[in-house]
JSON list of C-alpha atoms in Angstrom, two decimals:
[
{"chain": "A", "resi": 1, "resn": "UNK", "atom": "CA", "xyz": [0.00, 0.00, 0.00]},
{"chain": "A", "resi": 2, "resn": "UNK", "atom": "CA", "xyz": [0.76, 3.84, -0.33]},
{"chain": "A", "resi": 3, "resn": "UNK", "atom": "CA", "xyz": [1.16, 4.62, 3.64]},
{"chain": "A", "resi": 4, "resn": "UNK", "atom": "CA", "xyz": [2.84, 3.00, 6.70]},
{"chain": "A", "resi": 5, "resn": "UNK", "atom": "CA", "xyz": [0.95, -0.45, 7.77]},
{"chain": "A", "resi": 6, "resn": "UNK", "atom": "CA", "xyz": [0.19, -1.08, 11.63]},
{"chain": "A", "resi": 7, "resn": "UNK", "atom": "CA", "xyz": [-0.46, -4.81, 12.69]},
{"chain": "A", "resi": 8, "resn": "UNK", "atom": "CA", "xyz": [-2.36, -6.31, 14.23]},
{"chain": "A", "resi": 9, "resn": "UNK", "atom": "CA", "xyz": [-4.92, -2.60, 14.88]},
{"chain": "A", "resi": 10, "resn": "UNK", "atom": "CA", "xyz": [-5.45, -3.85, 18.23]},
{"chain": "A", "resi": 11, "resn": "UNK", "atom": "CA", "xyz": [-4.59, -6.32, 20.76]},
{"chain": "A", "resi": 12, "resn": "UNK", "atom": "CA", "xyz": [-5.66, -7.33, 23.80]},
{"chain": "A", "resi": 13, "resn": "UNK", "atom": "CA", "xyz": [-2.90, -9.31, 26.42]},
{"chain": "A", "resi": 14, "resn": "UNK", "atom": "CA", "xyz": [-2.91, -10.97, 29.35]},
{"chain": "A", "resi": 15, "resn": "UNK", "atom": "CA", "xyz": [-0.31, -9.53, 31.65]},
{"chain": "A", "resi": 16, "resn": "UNK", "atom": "CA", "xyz": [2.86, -11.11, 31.74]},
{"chain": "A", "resi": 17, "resn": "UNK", "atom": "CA", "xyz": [2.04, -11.91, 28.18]},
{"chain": "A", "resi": 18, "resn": "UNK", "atom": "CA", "xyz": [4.82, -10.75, 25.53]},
{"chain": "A", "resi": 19, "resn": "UNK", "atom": "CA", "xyz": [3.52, -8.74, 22.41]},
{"chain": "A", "resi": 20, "resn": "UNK", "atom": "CA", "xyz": [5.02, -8.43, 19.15]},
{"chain": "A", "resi": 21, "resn": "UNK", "atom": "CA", "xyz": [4.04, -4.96, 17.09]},
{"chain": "A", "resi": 22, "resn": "UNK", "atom": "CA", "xyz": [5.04, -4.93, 13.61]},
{"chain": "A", "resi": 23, "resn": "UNK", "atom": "CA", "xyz": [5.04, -1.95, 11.15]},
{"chain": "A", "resi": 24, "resn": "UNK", "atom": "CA", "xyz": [5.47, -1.73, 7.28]},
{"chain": "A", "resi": 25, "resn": "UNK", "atom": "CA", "xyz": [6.72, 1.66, 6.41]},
{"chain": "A", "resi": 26, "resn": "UNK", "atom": "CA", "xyz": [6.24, 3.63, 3.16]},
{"chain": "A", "resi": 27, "resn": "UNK", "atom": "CA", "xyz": [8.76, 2.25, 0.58]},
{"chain": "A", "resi": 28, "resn": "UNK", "atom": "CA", "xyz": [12.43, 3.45, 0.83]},
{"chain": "A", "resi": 29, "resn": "UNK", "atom": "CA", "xyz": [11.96, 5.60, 3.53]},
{"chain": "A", "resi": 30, "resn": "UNK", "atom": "CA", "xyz": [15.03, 5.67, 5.82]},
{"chain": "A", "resi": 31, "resn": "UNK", "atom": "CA", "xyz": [13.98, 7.40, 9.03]},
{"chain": "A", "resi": 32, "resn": "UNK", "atom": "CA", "xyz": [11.41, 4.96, 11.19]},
{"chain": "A", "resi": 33, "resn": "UNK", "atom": "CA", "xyz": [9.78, 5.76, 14.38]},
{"chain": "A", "resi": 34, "resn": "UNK", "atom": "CA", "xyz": [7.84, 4.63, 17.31]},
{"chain": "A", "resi": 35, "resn": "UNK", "atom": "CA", "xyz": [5.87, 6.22, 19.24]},
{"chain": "A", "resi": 36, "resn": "UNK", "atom": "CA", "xyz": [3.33, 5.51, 22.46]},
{"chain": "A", "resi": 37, "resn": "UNK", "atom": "CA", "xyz": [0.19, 7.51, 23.03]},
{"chain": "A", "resi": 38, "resn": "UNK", "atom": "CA", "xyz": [-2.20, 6.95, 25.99]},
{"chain": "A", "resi": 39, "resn": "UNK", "atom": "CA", "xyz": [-6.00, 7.93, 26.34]},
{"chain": "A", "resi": 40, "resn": "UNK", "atom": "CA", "xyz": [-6.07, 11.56, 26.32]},
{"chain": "A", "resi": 41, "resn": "UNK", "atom": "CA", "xyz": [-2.34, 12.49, 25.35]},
{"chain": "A", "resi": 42, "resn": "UNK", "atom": "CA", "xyz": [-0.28, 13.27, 22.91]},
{"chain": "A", "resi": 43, "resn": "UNK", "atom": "CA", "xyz": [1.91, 10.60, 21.24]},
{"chain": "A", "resi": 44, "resn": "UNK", "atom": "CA", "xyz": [5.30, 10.20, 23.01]},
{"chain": "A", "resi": 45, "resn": "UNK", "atom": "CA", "xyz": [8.75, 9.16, 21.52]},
{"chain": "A", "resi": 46, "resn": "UNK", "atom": "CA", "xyz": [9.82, 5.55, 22.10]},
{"chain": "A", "resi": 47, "resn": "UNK", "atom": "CA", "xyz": [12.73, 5.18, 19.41]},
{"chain": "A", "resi": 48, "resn": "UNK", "atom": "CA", "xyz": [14.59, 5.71, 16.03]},
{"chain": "A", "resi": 49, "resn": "UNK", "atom": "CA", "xyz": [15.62, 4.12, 13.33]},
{"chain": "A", "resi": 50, "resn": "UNK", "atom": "CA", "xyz": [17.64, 5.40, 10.29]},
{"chain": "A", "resi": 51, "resn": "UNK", "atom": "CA", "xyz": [17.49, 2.73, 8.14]},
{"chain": "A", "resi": 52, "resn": "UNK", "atom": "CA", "xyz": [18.36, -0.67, 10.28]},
{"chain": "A", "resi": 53, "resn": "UNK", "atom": "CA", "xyz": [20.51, 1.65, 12.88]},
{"chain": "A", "resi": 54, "resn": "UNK", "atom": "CA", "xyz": [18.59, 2.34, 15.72]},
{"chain": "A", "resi": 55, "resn": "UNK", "atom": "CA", "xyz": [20.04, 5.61, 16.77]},
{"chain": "A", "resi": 56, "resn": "UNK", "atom": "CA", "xyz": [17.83, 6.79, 19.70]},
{"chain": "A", "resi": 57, "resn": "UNK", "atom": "CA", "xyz": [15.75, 4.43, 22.07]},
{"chain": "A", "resi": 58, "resn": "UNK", "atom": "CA", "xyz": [15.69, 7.42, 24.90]},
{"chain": "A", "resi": 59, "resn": "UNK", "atom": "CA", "xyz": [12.15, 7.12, 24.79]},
{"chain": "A", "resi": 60, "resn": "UNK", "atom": "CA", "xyz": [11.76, 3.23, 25.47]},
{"chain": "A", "resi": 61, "resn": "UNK", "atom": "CA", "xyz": [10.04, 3.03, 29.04]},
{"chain": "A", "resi": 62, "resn": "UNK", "atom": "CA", "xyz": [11.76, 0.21, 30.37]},
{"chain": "A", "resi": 63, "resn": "UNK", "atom": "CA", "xyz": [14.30, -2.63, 29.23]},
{"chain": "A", "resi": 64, "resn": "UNK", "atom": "CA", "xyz": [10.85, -4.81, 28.55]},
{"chain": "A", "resi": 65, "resn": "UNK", "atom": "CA", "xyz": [10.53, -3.04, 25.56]},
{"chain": "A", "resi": 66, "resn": "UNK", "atom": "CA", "xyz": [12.54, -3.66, 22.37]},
{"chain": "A", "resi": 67, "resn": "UNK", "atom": "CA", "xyz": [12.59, -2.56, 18.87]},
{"chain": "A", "resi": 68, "resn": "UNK", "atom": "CA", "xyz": [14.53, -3.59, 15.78]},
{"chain": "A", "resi": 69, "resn": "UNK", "atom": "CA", "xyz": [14.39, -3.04, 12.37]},
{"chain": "A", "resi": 70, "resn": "UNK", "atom": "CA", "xyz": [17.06, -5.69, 10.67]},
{"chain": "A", "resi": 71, "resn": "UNK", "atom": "CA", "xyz": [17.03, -5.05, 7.36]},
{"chain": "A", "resi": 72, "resn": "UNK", "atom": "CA", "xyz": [16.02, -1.52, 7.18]},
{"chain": "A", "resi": 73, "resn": "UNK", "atom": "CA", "xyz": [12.42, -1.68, 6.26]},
{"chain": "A", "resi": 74, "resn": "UNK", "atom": "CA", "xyz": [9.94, -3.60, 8.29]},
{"chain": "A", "resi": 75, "resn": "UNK", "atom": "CA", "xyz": [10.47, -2.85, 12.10]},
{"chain": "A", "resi": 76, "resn": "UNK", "atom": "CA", "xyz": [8.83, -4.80, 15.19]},
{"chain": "A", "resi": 77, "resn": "UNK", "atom": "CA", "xyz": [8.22, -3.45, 18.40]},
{"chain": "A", "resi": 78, "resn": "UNK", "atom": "CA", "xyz": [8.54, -6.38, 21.26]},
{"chain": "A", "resi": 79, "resn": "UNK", "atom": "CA", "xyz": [7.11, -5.67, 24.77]},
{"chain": "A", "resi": 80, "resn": "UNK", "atom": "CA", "xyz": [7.73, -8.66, 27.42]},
{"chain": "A", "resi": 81, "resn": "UNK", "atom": "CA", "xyz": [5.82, -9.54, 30.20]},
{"chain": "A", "resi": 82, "resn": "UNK", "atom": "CA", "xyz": [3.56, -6.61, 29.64]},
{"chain": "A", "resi": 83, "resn": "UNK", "atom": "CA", "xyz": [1.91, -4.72, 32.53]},
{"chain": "A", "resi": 84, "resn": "UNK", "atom": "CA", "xyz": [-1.12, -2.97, 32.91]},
{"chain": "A", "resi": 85, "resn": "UNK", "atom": "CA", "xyz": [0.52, 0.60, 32.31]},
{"chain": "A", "resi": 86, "resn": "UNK", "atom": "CA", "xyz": [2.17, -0.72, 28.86]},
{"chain": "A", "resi": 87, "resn": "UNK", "atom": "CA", "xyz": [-2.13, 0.00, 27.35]},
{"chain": "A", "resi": 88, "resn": "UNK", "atom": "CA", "xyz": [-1.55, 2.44, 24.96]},
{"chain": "A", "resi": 89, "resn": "UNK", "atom": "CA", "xyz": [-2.07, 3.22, 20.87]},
{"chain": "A", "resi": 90, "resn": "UNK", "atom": "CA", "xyz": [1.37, 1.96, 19.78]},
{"chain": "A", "resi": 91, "resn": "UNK", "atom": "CA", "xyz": [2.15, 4.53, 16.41]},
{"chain": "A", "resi": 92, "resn": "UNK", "atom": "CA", "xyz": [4.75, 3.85, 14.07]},
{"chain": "A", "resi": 93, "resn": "UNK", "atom": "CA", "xyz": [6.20, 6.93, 11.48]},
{"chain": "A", "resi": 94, "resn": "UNK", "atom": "CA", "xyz": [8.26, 6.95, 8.72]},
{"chain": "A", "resi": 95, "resn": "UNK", "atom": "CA", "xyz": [9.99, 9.62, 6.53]},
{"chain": "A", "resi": 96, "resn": "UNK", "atom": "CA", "xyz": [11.96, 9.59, 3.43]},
{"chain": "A", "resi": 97, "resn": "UNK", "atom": "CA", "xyz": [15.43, 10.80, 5.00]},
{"chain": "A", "resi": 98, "resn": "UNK", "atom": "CA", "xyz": [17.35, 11.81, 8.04]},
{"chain": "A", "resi": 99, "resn": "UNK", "atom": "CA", "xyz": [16.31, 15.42, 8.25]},
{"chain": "A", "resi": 100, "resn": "UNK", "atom": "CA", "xyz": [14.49, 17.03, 10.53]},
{"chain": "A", "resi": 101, "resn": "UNK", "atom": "CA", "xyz": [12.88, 19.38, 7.99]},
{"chain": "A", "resi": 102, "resn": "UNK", "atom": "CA", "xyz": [10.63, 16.62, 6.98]},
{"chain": "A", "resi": 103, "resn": "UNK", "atom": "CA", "xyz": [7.19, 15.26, 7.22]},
{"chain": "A", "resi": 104, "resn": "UNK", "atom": "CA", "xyz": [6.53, 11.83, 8.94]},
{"chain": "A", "resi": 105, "resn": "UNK", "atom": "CA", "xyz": [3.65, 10.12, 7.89]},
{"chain": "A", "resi": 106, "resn": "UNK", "atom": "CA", "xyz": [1.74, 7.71, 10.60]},
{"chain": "A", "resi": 107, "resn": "UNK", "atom": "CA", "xyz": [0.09, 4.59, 10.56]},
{"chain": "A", "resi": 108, "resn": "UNK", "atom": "CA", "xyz": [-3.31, 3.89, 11.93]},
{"chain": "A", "resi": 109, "resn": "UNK", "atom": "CA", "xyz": [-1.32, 2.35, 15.11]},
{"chain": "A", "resi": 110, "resn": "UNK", "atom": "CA", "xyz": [-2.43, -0.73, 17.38]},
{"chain": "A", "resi": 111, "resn": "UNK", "atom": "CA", "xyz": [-4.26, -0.46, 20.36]},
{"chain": "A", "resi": 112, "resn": "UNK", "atom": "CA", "xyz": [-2.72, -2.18, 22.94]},
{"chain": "A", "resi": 113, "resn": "UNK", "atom": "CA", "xyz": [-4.62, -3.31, 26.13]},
{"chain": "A", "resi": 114, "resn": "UNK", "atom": "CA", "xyz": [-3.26, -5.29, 28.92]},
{"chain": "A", "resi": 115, "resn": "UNK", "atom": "CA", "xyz": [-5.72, -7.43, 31.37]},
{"chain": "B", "resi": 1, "resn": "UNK", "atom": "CA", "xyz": [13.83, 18.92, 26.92]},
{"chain": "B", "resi": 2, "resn": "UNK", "atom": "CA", "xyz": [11.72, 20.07, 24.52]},
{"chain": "B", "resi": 3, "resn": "UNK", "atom": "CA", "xyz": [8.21, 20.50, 26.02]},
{"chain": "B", "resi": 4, "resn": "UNK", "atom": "CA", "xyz": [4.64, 21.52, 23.91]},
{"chain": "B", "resi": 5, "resn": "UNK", "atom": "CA", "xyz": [1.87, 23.33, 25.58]},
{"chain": "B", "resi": 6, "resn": "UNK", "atom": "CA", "xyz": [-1.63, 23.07, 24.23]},
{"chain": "B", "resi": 7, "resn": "UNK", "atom": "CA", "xyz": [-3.88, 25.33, 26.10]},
{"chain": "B", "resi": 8, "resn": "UNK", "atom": "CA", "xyz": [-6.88, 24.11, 24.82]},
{"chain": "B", "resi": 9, "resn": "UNK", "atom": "CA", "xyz": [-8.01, 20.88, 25.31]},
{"chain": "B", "resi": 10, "resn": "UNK", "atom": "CA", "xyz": [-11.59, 20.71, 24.15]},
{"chain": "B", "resi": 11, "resn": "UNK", "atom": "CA", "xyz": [-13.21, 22.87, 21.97]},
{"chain": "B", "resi": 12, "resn": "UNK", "atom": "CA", "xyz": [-17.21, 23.10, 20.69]},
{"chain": "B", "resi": 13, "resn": "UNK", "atom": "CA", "xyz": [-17.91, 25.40, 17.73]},
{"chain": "B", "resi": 14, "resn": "UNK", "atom": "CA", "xyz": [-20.83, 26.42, 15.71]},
{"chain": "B", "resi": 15, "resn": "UNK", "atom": "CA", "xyz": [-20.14, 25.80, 11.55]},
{"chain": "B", "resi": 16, "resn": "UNK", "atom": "CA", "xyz": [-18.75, 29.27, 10.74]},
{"chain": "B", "resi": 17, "resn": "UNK", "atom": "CA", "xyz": [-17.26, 30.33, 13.49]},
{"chain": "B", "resi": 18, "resn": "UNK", "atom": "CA", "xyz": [-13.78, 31.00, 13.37]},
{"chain": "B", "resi": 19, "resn": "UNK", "atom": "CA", "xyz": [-10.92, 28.94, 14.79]},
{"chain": "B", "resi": 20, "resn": "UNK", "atom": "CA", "xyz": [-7.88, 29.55, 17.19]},
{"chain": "B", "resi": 21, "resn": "UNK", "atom": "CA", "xyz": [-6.09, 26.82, 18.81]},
{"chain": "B", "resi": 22, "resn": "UNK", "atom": "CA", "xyz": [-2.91, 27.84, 21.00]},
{"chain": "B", "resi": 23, "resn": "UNK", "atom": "CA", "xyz": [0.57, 25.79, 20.92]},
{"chain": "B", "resi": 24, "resn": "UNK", "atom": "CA", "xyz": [3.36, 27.12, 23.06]},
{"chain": "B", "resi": 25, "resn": "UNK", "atom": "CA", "xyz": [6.75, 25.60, 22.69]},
{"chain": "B", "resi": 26, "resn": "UNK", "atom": "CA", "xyz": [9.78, 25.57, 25.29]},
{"chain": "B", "resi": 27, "resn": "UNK", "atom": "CA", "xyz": [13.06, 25.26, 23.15]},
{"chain": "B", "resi": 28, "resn": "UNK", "atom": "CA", "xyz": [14.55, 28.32, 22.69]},
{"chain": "B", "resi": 29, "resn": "UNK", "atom": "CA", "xyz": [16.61, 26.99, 19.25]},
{"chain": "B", "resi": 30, "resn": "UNK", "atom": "CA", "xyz": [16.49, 26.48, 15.91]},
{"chain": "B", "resi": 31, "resn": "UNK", "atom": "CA", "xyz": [12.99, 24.18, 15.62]},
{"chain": "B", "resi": 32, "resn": "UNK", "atom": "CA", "xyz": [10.85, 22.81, 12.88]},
{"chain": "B", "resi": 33, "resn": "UNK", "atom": "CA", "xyz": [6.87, 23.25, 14.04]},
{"chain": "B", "resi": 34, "resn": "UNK", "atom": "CA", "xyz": [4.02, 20.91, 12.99]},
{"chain": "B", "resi": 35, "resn": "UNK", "atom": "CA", "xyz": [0.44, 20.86, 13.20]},
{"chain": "B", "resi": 36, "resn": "UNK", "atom": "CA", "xyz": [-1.32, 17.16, 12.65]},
{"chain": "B", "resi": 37, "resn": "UNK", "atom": "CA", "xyz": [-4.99, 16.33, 12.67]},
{"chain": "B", "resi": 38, "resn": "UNK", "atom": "CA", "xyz": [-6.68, 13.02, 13.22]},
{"chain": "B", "resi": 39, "resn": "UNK", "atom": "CA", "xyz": [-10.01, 12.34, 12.16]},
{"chain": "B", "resi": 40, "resn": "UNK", "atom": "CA", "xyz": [-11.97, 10.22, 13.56]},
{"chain": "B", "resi": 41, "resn": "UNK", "atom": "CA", "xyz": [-10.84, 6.64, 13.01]},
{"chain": "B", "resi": 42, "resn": "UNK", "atom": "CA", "xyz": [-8.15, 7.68, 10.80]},
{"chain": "B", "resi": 43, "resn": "UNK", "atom": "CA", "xyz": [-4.22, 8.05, 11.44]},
{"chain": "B", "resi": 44, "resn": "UNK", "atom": "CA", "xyz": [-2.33, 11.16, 12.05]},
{"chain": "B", "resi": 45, "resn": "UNK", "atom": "CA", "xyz": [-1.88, 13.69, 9.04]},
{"chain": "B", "resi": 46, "resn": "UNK", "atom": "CA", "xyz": [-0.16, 16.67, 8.61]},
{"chain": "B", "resi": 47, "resn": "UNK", "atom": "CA", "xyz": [-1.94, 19.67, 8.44]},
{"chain": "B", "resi": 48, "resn": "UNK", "atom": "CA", "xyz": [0.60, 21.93, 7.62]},
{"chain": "B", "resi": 49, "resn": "UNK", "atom": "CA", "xyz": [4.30, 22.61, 8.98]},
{"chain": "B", "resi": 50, "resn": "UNK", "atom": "CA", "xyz": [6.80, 25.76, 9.15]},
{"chain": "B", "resi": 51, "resn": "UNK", "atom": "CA", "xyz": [10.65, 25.22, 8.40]},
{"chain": "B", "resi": 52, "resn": "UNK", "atom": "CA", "xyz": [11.78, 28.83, 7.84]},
{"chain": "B", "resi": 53, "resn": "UNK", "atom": "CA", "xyz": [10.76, 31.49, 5.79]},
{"chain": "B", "resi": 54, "resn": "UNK", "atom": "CA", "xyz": [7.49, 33.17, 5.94]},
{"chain": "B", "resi": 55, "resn": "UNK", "atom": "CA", "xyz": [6.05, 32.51, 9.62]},
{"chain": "B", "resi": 56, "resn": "UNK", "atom": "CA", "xyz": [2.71, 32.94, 8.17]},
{"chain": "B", "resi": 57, "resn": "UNK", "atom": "CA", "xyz": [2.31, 29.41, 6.48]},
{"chain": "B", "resi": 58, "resn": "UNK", "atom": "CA", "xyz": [-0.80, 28.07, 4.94]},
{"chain": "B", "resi": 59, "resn": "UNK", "atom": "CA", "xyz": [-1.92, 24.20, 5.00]},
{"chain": "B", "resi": 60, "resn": "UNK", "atom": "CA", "xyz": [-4.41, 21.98, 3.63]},
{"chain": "B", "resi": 61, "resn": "UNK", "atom": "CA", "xyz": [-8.14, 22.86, 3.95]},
{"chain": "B", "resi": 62, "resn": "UNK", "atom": "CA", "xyz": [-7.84, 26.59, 4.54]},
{"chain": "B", "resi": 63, "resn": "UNK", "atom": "CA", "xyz": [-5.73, 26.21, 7.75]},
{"chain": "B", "resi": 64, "resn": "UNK", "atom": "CA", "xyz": [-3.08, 28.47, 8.57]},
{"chain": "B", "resi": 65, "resn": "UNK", "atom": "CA", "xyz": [-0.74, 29.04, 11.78]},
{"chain": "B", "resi": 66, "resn": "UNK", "atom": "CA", "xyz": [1.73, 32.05, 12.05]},
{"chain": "B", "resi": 67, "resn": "UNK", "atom": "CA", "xyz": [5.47, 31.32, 14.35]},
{"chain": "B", "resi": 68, "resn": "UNK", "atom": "CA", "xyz": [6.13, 34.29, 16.44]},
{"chain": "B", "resi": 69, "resn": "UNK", "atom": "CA", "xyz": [9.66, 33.26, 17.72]},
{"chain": "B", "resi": 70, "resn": "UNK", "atom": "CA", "xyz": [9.26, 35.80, 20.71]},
{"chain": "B", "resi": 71, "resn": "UNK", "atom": "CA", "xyz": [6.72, 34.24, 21.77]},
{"chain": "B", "resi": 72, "resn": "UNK", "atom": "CA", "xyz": [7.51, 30.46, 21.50]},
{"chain": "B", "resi": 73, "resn": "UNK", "atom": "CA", "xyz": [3.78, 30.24, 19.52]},
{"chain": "B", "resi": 74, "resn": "UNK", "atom": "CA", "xyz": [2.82, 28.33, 16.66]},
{"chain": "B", "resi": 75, "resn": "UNK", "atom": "CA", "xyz": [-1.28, 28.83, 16.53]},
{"chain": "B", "resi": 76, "resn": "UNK", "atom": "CA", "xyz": [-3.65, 27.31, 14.31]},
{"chain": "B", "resi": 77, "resn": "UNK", "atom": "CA", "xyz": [-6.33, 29.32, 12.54]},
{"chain": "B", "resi": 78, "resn": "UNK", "atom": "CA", "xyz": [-9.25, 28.80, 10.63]},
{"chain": "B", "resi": 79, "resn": "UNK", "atom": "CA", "xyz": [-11.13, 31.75, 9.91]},
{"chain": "B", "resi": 80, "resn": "UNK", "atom": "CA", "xyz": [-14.88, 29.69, 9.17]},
{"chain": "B", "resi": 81, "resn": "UNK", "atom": "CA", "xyz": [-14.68, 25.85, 10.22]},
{"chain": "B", "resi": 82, "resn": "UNK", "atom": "CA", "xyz": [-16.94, 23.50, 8.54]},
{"chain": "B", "resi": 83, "resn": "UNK", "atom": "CA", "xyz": [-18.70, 19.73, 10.00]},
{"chain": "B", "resi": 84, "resn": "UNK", "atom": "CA", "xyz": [-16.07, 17.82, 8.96]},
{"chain": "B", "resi": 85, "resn": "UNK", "atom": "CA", "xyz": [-12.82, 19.92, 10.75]},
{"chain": "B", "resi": 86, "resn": "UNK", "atom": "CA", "xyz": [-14.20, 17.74, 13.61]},
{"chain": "B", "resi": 87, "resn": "UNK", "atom": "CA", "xyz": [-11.35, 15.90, 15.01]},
{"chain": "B", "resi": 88, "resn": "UNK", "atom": "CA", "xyz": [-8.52, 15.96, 17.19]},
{"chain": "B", "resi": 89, "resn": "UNK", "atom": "CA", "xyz": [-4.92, 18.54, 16.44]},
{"chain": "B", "resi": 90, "resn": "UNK", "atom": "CA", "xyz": [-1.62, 18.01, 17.61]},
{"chain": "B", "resi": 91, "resn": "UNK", "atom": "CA", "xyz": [0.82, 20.70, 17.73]},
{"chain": "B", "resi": 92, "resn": "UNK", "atom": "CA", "xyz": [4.37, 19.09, 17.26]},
{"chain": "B", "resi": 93, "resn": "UNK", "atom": "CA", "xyz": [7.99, 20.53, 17.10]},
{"chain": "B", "resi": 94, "resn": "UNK", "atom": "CA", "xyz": [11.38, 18.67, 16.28]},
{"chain": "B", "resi": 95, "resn": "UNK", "atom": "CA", "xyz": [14.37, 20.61, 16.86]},
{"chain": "B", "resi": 96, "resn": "UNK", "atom": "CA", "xyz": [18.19, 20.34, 17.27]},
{"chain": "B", "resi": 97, "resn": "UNK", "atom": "CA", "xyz": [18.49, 18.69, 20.29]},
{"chain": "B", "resi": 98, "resn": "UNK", "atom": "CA", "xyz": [15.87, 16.07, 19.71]},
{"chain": "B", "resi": 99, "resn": "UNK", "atom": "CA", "xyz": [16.98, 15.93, 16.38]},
{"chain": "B", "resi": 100, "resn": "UNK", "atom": "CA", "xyz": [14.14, 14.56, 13.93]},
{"chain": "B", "resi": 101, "resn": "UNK", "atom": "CA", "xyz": [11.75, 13.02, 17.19]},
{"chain": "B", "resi": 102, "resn": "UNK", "atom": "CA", "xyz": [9.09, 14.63, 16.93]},
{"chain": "B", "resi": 103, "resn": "UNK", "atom": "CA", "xyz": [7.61, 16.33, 20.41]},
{"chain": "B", "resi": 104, "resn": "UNK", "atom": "CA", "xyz": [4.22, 16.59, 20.90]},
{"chain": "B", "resi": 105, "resn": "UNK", "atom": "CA", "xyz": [1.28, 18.62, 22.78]},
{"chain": "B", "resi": 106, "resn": "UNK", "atom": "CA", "xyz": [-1.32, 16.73, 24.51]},
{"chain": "B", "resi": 107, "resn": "UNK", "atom": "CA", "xyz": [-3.76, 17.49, 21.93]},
{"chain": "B", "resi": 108, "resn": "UNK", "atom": "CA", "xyz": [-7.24, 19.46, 21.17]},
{"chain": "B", "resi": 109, "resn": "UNK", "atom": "CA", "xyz": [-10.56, 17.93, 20.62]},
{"chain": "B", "resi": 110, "resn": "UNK", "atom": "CA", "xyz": [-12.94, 20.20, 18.30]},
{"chain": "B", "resi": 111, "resn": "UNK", "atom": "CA", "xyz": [-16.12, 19.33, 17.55]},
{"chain": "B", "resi": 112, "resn": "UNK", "atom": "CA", "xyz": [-17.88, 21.13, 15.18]},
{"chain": "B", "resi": 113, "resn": "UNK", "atom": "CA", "xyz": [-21.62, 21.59, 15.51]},
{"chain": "B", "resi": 114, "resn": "UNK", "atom": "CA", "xyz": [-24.18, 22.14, 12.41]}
]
């Protein structure tokens, strides 16, 4: 498709459970990103990838969470033994190149909701 | 850190009225400023952004937002909103010490009554 693919849309875990995200950026776009929003926020930065380099995981909450992106296109977004505070819309971004005078273009995300 | 202040969180307009949504930023830098909209059900999308240049910028769908640097304010504007502006804006800002991450404000809901 044209725009950056989300999958599953939403997912519902058992805590303690591990998750696996996955998102399918635009074609040949290098820069990818995650992001976290919860109900009533704005999205927050998790991490960054420029191409399969991820050079900034500030944002990742807690060593649970993992992201990787191994051949510089598809990315995944692991949680393990998710907790309740881990519910969230899980939004993935991608842009053509490095810069920051560029536009990233979102997926749909996947809803995330821990039990 | 970068920080984005949106001052208003919900907001319920008649069709014509006009629009002003606030957006304060902290960084006192060099910083790229966004403004996305998400309609309901649908993903984020820009609405229109301001590099450098003109600080009056125009977007899609007869938005605009002006920068006032000494102010730290990126506002959004609409001078007669329609039915379907309904949906939630984010006011966003990337700058040199975030790099490309993008920062975000907390959001504003705006419903738009016929």
């Amino acid at each position: 498709g044209a725009g950056v693919s989300q999958s599953p849309r939403y997912k519902v875990a058992k805590r303690g459970q591990d998750v696996a995200l996955r998102c399918d950026p635009i074609s040949g776009h290098v820069s990818l990103f995650w992001y976290q929003q919860a109900l009533g926020q704005g999205p927050e930065f998790l991490t960054y990838f420029q191409n399969e380099a991820q050079l900034d995981k500030s944002g990742l909450p807690s060593d649970r969470f993992f992201a990787e992106r191994p051949e510089g296109s598809v990315s995944t977004l692991k949680i393990q033994r998710t907790q309740q505070e881990d519910s969230a819309v899980y939004l993935c971004a991608s842009s053509p190149h490095q810069d920051r005078d560029t536009e990233a273009f979102f997926g749909q995300g996947t809803r995330l909701t821990v039990v | 850190a970068q920080s984005v202040s949106q001052h208003n969180h919900h907001v319920i307009l008649s069709e014509a009225a006009s629009l002003e949504l606030g957006c304060n930023y902290s960084y006192g830098g060099t910083v790229n400023l966004f403004w996305y909209v998400q309609y309901p059900g649908q993903h984020l999308q820009l609405l229109l952004k301001y590099f450098s240049g003109d600080p009056l910028v125009k977007g899609i769908k007869g938005f605009e937002a002006e920068f006032i640097k000494s102010k730290f304010s990126f506002n959004l504007r609409k001078p007669s909103v329609q039915w379907s502006d309904t949906a939630e804006y984010f006011c966003a800002v990337n700058g040199a010490r975030g790099g490309n991450k993008l920062t975000f404000g907390t959001g504003t809901q705006l419903k738009v009554e016929l």
